Tab-separated table of C-alpha atoms in Angstrom:
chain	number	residue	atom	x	y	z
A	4	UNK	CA	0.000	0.000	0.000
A	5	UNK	CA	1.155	3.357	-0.983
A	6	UNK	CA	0.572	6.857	0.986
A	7	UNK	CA	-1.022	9.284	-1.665
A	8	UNK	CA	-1.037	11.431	0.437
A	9	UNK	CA	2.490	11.923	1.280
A	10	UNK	CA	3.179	11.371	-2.819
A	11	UNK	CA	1.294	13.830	-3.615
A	12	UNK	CA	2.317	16.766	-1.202
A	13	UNK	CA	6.059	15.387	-2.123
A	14	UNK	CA	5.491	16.115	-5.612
A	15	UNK	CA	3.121	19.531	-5.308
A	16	UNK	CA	6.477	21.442	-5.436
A	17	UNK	CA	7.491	22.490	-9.080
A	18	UNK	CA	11.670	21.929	-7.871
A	19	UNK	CA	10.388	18.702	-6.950
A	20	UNK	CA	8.400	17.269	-10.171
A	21	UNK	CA	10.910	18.942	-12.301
A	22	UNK	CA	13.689	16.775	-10.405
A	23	UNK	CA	11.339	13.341	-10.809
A	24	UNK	CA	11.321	13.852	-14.528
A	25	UNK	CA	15.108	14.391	-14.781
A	26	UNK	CA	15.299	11.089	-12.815
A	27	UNK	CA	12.869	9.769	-14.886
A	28	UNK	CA	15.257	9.676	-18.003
A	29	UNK	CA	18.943	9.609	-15.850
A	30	UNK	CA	20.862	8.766	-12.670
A	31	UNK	CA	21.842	12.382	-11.344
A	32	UNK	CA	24.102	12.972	-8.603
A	33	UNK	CA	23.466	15.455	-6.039
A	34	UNK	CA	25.940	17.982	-7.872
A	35	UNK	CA	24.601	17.253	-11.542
A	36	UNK	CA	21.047	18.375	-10.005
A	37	UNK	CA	22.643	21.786	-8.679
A	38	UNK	CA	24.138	22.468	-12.188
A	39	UNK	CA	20.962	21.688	-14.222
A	40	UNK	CA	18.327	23.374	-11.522
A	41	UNK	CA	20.857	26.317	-10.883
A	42	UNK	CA	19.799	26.227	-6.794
A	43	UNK	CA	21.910	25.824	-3.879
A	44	UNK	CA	22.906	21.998	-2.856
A	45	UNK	CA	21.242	22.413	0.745
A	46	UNK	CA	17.911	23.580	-0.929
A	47	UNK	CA	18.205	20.739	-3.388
A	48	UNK	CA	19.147	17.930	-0.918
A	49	UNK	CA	16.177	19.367	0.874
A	50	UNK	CA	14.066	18.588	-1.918
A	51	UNK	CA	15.512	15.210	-2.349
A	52	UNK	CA	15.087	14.014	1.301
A	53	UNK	CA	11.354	14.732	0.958
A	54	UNK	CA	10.981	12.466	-2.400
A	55	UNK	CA	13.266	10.003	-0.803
A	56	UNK	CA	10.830	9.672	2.463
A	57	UNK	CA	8.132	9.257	0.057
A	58	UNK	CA	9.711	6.669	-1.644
A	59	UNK	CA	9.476	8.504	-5.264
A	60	UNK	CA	13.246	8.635	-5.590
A	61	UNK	CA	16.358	6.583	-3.746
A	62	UNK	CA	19.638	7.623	-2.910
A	63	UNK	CA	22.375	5.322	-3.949
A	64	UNK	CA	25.718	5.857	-2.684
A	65	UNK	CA	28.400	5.218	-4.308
A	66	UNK	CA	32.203	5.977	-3.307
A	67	UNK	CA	32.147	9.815	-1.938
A	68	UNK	CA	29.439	10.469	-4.654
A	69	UNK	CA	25.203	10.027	-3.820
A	70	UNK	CA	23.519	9.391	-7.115
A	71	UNK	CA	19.594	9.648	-7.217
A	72	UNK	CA	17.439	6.862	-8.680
A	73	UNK	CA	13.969	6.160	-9.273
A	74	UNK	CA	11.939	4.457	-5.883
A	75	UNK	CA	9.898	1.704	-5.283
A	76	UNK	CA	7.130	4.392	-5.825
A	77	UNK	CA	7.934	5.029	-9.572
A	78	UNK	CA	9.645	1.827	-10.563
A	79	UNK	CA	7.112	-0.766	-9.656
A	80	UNK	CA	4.830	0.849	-11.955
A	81	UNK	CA	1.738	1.791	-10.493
A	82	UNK	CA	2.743	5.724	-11.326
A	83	UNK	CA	4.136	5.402	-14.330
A	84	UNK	CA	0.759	6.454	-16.245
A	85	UNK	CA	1.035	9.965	-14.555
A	86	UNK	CA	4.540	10.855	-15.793
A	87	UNK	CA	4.103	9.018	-19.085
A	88	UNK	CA	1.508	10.847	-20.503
A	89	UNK	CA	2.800	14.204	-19.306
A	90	UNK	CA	4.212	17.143	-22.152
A	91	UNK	CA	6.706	18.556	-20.325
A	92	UNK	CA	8.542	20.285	-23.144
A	93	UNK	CA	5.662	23.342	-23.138
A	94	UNK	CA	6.851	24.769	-19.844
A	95	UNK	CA	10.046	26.861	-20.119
A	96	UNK	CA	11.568	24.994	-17.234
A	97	UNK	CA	11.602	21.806	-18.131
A	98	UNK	CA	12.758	22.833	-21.731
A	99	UNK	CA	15.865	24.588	-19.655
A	100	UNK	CA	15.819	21.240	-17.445
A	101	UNK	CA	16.307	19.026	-20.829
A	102	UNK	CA	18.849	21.196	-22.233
A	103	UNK	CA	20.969	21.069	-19.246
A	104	UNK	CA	20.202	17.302	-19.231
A	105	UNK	CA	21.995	16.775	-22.392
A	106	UNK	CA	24.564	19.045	-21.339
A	107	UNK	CA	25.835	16.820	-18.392
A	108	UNK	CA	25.134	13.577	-20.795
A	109	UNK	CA	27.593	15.065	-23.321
A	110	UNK	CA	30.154	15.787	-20.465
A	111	UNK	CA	29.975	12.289	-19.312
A	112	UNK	CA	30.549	11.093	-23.056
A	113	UNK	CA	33.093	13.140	-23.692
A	114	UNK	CA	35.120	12.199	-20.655
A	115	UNK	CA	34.916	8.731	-21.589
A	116	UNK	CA	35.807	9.631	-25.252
A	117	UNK	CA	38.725	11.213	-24.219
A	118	UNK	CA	40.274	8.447	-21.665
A	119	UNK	CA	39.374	5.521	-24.526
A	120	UNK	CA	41.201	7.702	-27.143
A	121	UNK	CA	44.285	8.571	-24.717
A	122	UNK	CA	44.582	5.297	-23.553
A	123	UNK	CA	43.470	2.957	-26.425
A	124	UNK	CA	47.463	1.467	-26.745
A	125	UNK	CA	48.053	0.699	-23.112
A	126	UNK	CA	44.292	-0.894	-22.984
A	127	UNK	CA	45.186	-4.903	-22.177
A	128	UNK	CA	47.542	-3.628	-19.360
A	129	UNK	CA	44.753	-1.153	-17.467
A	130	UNK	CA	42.471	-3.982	-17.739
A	131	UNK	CA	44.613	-6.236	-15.814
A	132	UNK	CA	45.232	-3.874	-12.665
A	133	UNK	CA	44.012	-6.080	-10.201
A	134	UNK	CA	43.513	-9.828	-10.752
A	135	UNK	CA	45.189	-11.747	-13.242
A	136	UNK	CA	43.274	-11.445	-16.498
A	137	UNK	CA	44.416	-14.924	-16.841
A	138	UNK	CA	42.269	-15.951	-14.687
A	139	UNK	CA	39.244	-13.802	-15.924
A	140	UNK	CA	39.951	-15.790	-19.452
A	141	UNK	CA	39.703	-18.883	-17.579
A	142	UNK	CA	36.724	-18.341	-15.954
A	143	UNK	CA	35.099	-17.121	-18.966
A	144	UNK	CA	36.058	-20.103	-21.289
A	145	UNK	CA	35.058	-22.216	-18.325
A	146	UNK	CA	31.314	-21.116	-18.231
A	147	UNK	CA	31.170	-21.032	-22.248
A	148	UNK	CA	32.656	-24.388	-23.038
A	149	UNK	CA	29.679	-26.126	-21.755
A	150	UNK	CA	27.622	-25.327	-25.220
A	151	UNK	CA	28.456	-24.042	-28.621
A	152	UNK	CA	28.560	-20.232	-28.068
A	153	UNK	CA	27.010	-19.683	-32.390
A	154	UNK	CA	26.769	-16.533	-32.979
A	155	UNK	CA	28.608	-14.214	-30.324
A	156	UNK	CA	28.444	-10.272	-29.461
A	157	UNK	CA	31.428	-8.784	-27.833
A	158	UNK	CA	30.379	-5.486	-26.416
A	159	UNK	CA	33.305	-2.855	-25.658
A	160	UNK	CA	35.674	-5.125	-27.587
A	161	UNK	CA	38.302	-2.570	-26.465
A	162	UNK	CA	41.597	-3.980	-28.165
A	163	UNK	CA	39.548	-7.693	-29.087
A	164	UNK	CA	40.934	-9.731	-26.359
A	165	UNK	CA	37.450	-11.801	-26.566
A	166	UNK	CA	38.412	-11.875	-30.389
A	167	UNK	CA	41.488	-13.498	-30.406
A	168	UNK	CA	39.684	-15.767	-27.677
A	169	UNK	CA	36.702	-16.718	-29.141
A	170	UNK	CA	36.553	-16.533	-32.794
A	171	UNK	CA	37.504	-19.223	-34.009
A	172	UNK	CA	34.868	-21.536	-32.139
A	173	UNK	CA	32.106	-18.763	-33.467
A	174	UNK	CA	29.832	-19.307	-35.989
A	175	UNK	CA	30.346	-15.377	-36.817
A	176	UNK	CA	31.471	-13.164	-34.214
A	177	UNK	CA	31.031	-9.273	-34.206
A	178	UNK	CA	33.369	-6.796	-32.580
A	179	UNK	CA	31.298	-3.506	-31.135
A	180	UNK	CA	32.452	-0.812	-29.663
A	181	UNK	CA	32.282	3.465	-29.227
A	182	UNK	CA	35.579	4.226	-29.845
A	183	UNK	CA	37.420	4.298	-33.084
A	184	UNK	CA	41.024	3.894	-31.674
A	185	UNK	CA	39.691	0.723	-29.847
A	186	UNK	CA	38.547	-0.500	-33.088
A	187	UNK	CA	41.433	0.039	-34.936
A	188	UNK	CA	43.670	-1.829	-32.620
A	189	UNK	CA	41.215	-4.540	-32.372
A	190	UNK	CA	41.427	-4.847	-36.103
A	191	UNK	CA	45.036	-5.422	-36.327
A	192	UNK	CA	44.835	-8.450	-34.418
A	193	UNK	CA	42.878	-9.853	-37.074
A	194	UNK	CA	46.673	-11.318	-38.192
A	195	UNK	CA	46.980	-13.210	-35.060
A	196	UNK	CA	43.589	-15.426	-36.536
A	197	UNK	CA	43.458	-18.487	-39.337
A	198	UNK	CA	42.041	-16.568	-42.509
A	199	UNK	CA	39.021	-18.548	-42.423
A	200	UNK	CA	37.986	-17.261	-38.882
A	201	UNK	CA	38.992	-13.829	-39.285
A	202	UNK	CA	36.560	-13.917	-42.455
A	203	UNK	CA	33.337	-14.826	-39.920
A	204	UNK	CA	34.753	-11.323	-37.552
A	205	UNK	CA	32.697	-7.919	-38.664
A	206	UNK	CA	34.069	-4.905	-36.350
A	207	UNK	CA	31.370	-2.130	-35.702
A	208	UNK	CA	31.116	1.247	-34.195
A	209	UNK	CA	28.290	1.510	-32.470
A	210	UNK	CA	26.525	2.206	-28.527
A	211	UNK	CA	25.724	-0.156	-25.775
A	212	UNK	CA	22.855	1.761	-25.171
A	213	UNK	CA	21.247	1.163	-28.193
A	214	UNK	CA	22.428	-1.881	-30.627
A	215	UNK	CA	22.075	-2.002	-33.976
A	216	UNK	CA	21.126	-5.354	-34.526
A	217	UNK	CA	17.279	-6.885	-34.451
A	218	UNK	CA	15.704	-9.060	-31.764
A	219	UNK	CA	17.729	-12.272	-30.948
A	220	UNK	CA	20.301	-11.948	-32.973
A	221	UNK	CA	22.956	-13.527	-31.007
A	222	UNK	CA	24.027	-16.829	-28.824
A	223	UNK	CA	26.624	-15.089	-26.749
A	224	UNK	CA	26.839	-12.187	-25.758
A	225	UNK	CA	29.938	-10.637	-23.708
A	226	UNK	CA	30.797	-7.971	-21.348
A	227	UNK	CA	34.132	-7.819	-20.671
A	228	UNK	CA	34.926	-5.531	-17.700
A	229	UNK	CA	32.809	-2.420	-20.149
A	230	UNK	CA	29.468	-2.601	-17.825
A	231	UNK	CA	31.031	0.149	-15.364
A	232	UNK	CA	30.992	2.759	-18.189
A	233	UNK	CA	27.207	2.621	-18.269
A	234	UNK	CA	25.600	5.503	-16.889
A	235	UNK	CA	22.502	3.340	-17.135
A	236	UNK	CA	23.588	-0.260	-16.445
A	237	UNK	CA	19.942	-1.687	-15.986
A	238	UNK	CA	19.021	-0.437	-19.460
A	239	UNK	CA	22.344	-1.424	-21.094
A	240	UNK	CA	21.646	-4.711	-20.304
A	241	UNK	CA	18.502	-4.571	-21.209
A	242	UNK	CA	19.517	-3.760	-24.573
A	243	UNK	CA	21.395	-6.926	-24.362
A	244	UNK	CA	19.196	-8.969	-23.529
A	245	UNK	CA	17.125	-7.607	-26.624
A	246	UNK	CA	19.223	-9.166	-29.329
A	247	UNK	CA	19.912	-12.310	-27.652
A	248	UNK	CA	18.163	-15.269	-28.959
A	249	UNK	CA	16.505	-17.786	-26.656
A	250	UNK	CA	18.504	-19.799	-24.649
A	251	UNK	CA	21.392	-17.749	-25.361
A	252	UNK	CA	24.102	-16.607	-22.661
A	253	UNK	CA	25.080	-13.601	-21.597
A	254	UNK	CA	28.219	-12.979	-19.846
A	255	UNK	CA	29.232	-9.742	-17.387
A	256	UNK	CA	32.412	-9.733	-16.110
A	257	UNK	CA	33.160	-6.432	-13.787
A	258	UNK	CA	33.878	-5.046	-10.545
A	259	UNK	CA	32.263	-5.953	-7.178
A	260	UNK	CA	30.666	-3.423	-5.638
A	261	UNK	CA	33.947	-1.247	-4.049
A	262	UNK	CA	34.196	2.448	-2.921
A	263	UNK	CA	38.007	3.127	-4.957
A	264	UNK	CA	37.087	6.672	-6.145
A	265	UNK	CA	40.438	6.790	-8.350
A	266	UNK	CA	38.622	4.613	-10.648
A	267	UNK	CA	35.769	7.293	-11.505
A	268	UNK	CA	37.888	10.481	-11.606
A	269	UNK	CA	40.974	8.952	-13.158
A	270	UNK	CA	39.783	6.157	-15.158
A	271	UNK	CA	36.485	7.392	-16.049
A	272	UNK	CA	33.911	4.707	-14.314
A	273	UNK	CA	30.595	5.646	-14.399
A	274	UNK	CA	29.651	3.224	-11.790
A	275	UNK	CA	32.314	1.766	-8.848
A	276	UNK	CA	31.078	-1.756	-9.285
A	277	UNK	CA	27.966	-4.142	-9.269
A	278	UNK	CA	26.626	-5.935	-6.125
A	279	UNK	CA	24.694	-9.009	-7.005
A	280	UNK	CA	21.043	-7.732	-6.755
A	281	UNK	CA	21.678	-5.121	-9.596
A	282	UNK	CA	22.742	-7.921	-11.674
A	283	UNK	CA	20.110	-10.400	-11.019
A	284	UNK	CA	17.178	-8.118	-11.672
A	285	UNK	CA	18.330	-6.753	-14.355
A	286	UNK	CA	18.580	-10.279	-15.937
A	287	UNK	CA	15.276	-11.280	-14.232
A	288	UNK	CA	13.132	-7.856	-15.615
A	289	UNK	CA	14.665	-9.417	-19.168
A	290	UNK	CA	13.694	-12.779	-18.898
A	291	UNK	CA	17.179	-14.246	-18.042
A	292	UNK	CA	18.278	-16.416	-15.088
A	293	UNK	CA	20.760	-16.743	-13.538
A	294	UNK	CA	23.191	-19.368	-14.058
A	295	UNK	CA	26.187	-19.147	-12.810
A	296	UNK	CA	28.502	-16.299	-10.755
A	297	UNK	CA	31.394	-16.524	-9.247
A	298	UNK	CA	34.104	-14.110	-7.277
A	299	UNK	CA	37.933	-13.727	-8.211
A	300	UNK	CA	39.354	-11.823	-5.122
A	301	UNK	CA	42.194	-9.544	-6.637
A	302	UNK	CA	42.962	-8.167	-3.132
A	303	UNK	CA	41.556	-4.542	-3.058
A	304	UNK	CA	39.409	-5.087	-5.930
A	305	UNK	CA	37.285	-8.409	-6.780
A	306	UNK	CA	36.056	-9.227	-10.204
A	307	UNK	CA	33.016	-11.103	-10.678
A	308	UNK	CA	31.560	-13.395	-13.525
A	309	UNK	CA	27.961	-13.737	-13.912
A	310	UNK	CA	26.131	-15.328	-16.321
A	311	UNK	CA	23.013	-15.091	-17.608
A	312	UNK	CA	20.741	-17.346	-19.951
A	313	UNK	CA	17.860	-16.281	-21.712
A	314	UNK	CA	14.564	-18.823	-21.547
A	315	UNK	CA	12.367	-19.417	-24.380
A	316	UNK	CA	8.819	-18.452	-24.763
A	317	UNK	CA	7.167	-21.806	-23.952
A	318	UNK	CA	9.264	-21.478	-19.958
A	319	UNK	CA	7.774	-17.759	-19.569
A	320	UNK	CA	4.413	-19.137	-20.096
A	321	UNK	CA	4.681	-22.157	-18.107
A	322	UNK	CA	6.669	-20.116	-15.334
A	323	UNK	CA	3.740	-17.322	-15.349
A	324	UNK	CA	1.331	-20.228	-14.952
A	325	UNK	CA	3.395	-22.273	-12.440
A	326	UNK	CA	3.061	-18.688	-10.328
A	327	UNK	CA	-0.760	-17.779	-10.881
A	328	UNK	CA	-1.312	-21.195	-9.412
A	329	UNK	CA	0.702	-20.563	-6.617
């Protein structure tokens, strides 16, 4: 049971409903929502403890920085028809809102642009900061070997690592990732691979958060330590989960959860790491279970494996009617 009547007086402010909408389409941190409303941080954290107690937004904290997130209020649906169906783009605020929006999105971009492009050669090394990416491999070709991995994604291919890996048990394999430099390098390894498997490998430019391939296009589809970059994860993986076929696997290799704040202003992370939940209802909203996960402790920083596999359309229905009986 909700309290309307604490909802509603939480969002009869204007500051307040201008900062659900902004929510609405992006993880803001407390700072973000200074720049775009152009109000002092103790008036705006003022605003956000009252939508917090109300449930309509969360605070998630992560390192020294609090990022705010949709609550149980908005994301279990039941509001979601008041803030669809809303044109917010007449009133001169929210235009200025959206603007500024896109303003901080480009910053974000561009940050990440600029530490792919300036550190696109010593890639492999960065990646293998903490535990051994041998290791990582392992575990990775561990989890796949137990089926034929077809037709495989490899999302943030960075220098093709996965590539060089994978390949040449694919049926076709495609290389995907934002950055140009990445793609170049990734591309030269093509000589490392028998001409006959480096003739199945396509290398695209293109955005996690919105792939440019149809519905269940793919077996396998990988994350190799990219997921951290997302400013949305949920919807990145989302996106996955979109093009991969039924019965496919999906496999996210990142962080655990961790609170090293280098990693964000020197290395450009979006996000310091994934506890389990994240993961497992973001596969679970997409019609994936979970499979398998494991934990490789690196010392200050642990990497973890999960995988996810997709289930066809006849175990949704039978799993929707195993529940209504319950």
């Amino acid at each position: 049971m909700i309290d309307l009547l604490n909802i509603m007086r939480a969002l009869a402010d204007p500051t307040r409903l201008r900062i659900v909408f902004l929510i609405l389409r992006l993880e803001l941190s407390v700072g973000e929502l200074v720049q775009i409303l152009g109000q002092s941080q103790p008036r705006v954290s003022r605003h956000i403890r009252i939508l917090d107690e109300a449930g309509i937004l969360e605070r998630r904290k992560e390192g020294s920085w609090v990022f705010m997130r949709p609550g149980n209020v908005l994301s279990d649906g039941r509001l979601s028809p008041l803030f669809a169906d809303v044109d917010i783009t007449q009133a001169k605020s929210f235009q200025r809102d959206l603007l500024k929006l896109e303003e901080v999105r480009a910053a974000r971009t561009a940050m990440a642009a600029a530490y792919f492009s300036a550190h696109a050669d010593e890639w492999d090394s960065l990646r293998s900061l903490h535990v051994a990416e041998s290791e990582v491999e392992d575990a990775i070709q561990g989890l796949l070997s137990t089926a034929p991995i077809g037709r495989v994604l490899d999302v943030g291919t960075g220098t093709g690592r996965m590539m060089e890996l994978f390949a040449s048990d694919a049926k076709s394999f495609v290389a995907l990732d934002n950055s140009t430099e990445m793609l170049r390098i990734a591309r030269a390894k093509l000589g490392n691979l028998d001409s006959g498997v480096a003739a199945n490998v396509d290398f695209m430019l293109g955005d996690f958060n919105a792939l440019p391939f149809n519905d269940s296009t793919f077996d396998t589809i990988i994350f190799h330590q990219v997921l951290h970059y997302a400013q949305h994860p949920e919807g990145v993986i989302a996106e996955a989960c979109r093009v991969l076929a039924p019965k496919g696997r999906l496999i996210i290799v990142d962080f655990a959860a961790h609170d090293r704040e280098e990693l964000r202003t020197v290395h450009a992370h979006a996000r310091l790491g994934f506890a389990d939940d994240l993961i497992v209802k973001a596969f679970q909203a997409s019609n994936v279970h979970l499979a398998h996960q494991l934990a490789l402790d690196g010392g200050a920083l642990a990497v973890k494996v999960w995988m996810g596999q997709k289930q066809a359309q006849a175990e949704t229905t039978q799993n929707s009617k195993l529940r209504i009986v319950a």
